[in-house]
mmCIF file of C-alpha atoms in Angstrom:
data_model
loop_
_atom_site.group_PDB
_atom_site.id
_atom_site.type_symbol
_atom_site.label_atom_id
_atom_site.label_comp_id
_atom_site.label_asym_id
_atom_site.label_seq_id
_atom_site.Cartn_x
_atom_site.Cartn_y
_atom_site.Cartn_z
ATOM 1 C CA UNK A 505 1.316 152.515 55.258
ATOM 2 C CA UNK A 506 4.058 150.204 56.122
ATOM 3 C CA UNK A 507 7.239 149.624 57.563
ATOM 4 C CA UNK A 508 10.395 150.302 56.222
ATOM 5 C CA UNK A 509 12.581 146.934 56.325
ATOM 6 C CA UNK A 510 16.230 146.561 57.098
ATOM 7 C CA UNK A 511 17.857 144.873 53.912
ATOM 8 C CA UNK A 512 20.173 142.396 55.323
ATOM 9 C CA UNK A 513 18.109 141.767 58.156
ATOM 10 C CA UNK A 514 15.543 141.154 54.685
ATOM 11 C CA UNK A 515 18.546 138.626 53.063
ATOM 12 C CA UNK A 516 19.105 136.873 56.023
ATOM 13 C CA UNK A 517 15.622 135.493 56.332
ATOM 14 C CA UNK A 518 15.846 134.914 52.854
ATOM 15 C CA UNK A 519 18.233 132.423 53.776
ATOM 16 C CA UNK A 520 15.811 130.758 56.175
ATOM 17 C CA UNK A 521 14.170 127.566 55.134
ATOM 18 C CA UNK A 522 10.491 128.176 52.681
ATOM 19 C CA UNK A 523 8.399 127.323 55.882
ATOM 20 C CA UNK A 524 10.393 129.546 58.507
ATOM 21 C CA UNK A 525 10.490 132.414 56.133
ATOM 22 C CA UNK A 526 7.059 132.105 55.217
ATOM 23 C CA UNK A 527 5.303 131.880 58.417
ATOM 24 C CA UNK A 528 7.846 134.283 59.930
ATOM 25 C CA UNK A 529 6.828 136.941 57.354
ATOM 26 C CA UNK A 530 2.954 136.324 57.199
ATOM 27 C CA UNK A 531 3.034 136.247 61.173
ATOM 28 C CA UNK A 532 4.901 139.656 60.861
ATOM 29 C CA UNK A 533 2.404 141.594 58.074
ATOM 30 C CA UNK A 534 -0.131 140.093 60.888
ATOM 31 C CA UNK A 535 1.092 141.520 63.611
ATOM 32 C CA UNK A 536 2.172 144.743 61.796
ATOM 33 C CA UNK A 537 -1.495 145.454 60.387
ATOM 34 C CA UNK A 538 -2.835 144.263 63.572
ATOM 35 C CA UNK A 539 -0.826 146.487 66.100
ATOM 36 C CA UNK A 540 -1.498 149.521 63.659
ATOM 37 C CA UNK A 541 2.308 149.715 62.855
ATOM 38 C CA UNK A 542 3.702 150.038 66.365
ATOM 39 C CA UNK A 543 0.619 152.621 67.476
ATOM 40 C CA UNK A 544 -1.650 149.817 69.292
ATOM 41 C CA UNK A 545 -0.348 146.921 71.529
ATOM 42 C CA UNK A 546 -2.339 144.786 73.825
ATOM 43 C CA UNK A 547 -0.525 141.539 73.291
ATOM 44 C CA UNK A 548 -2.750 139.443 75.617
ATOM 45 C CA UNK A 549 -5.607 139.923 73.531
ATOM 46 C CA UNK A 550 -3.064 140.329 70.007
ATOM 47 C CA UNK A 551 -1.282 137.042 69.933
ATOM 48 C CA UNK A 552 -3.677 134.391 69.939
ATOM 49 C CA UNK A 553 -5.944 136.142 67.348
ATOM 50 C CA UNK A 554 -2.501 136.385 65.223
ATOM 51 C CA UNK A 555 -1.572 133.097 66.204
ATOM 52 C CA UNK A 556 -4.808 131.406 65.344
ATOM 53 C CA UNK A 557 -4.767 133.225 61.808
ATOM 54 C CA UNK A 558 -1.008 131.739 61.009
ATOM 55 C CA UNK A 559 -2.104 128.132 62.219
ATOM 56 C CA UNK A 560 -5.172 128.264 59.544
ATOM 57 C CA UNK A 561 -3.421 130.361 57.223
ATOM 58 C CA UNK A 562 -0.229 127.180 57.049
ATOM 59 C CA UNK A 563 -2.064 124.435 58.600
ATOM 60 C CA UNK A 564 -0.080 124.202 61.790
ATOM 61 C CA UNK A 565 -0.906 124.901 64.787
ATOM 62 C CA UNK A 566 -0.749 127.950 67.005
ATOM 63 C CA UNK A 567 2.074 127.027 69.234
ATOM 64 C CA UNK A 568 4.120 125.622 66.285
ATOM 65 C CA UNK A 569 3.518 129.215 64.969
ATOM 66 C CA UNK A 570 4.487 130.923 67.643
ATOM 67 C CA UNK A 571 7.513 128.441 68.279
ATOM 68 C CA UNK A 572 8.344 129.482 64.537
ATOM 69 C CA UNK A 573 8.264 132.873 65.144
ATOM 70 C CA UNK A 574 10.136 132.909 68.483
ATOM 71 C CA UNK A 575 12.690 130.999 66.935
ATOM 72 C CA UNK A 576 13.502 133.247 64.077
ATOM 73 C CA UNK A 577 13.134 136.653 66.215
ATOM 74 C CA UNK A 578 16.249 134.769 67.869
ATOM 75 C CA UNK A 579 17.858 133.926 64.832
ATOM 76 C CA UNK A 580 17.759 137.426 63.756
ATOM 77 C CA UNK A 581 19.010 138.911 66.845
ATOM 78 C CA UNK A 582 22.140 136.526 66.738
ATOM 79 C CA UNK A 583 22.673 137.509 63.005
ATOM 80 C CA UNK A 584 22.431 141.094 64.283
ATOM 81 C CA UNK A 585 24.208 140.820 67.011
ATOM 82 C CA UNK A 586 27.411 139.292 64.968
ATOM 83 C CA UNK A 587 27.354 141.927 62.597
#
């Protein structure tokens, strides 16, 4: 199962820098698997499981993922938004 992706929403973080697209896209599969594709959501106990997984997975830590994540999630809405 998995989630069908928007294609320039796809290019665009293609676009991104290696470590923003990278962690942005792991940090996504994570939360997609995690959250059972949209069917399962309990955040407070979601996110710093996810976020603790990212910071070992890239060797940052968990509020630099999360900062990395945030930041693109805003990226993409502006791209979005200017379409």
């Amino acid at each position: 199962m998995g989630i069908e992706r928007d294609p320039g929403t796809e290019n665009f973080i293609g676009e991104l820098s290696q470590h923003e697209r990278d962690v942005y896209r792991f940090m996504r599969d994570q939360y997609d698997r995690t959250m059972n594709y949209g069917a399962d959501d309990d955040a407070e106990v979601q996110d710093p499981q996810i976020t603790a997984i990212v910071s070992r997975e890239f060797n940052i830590s968990a509020e630099e993922a999360r900062n990395i994540y945030t930041s693109v999630e805003t990226k993409i809405a502006d791209f979005l938004r200017k379409q």
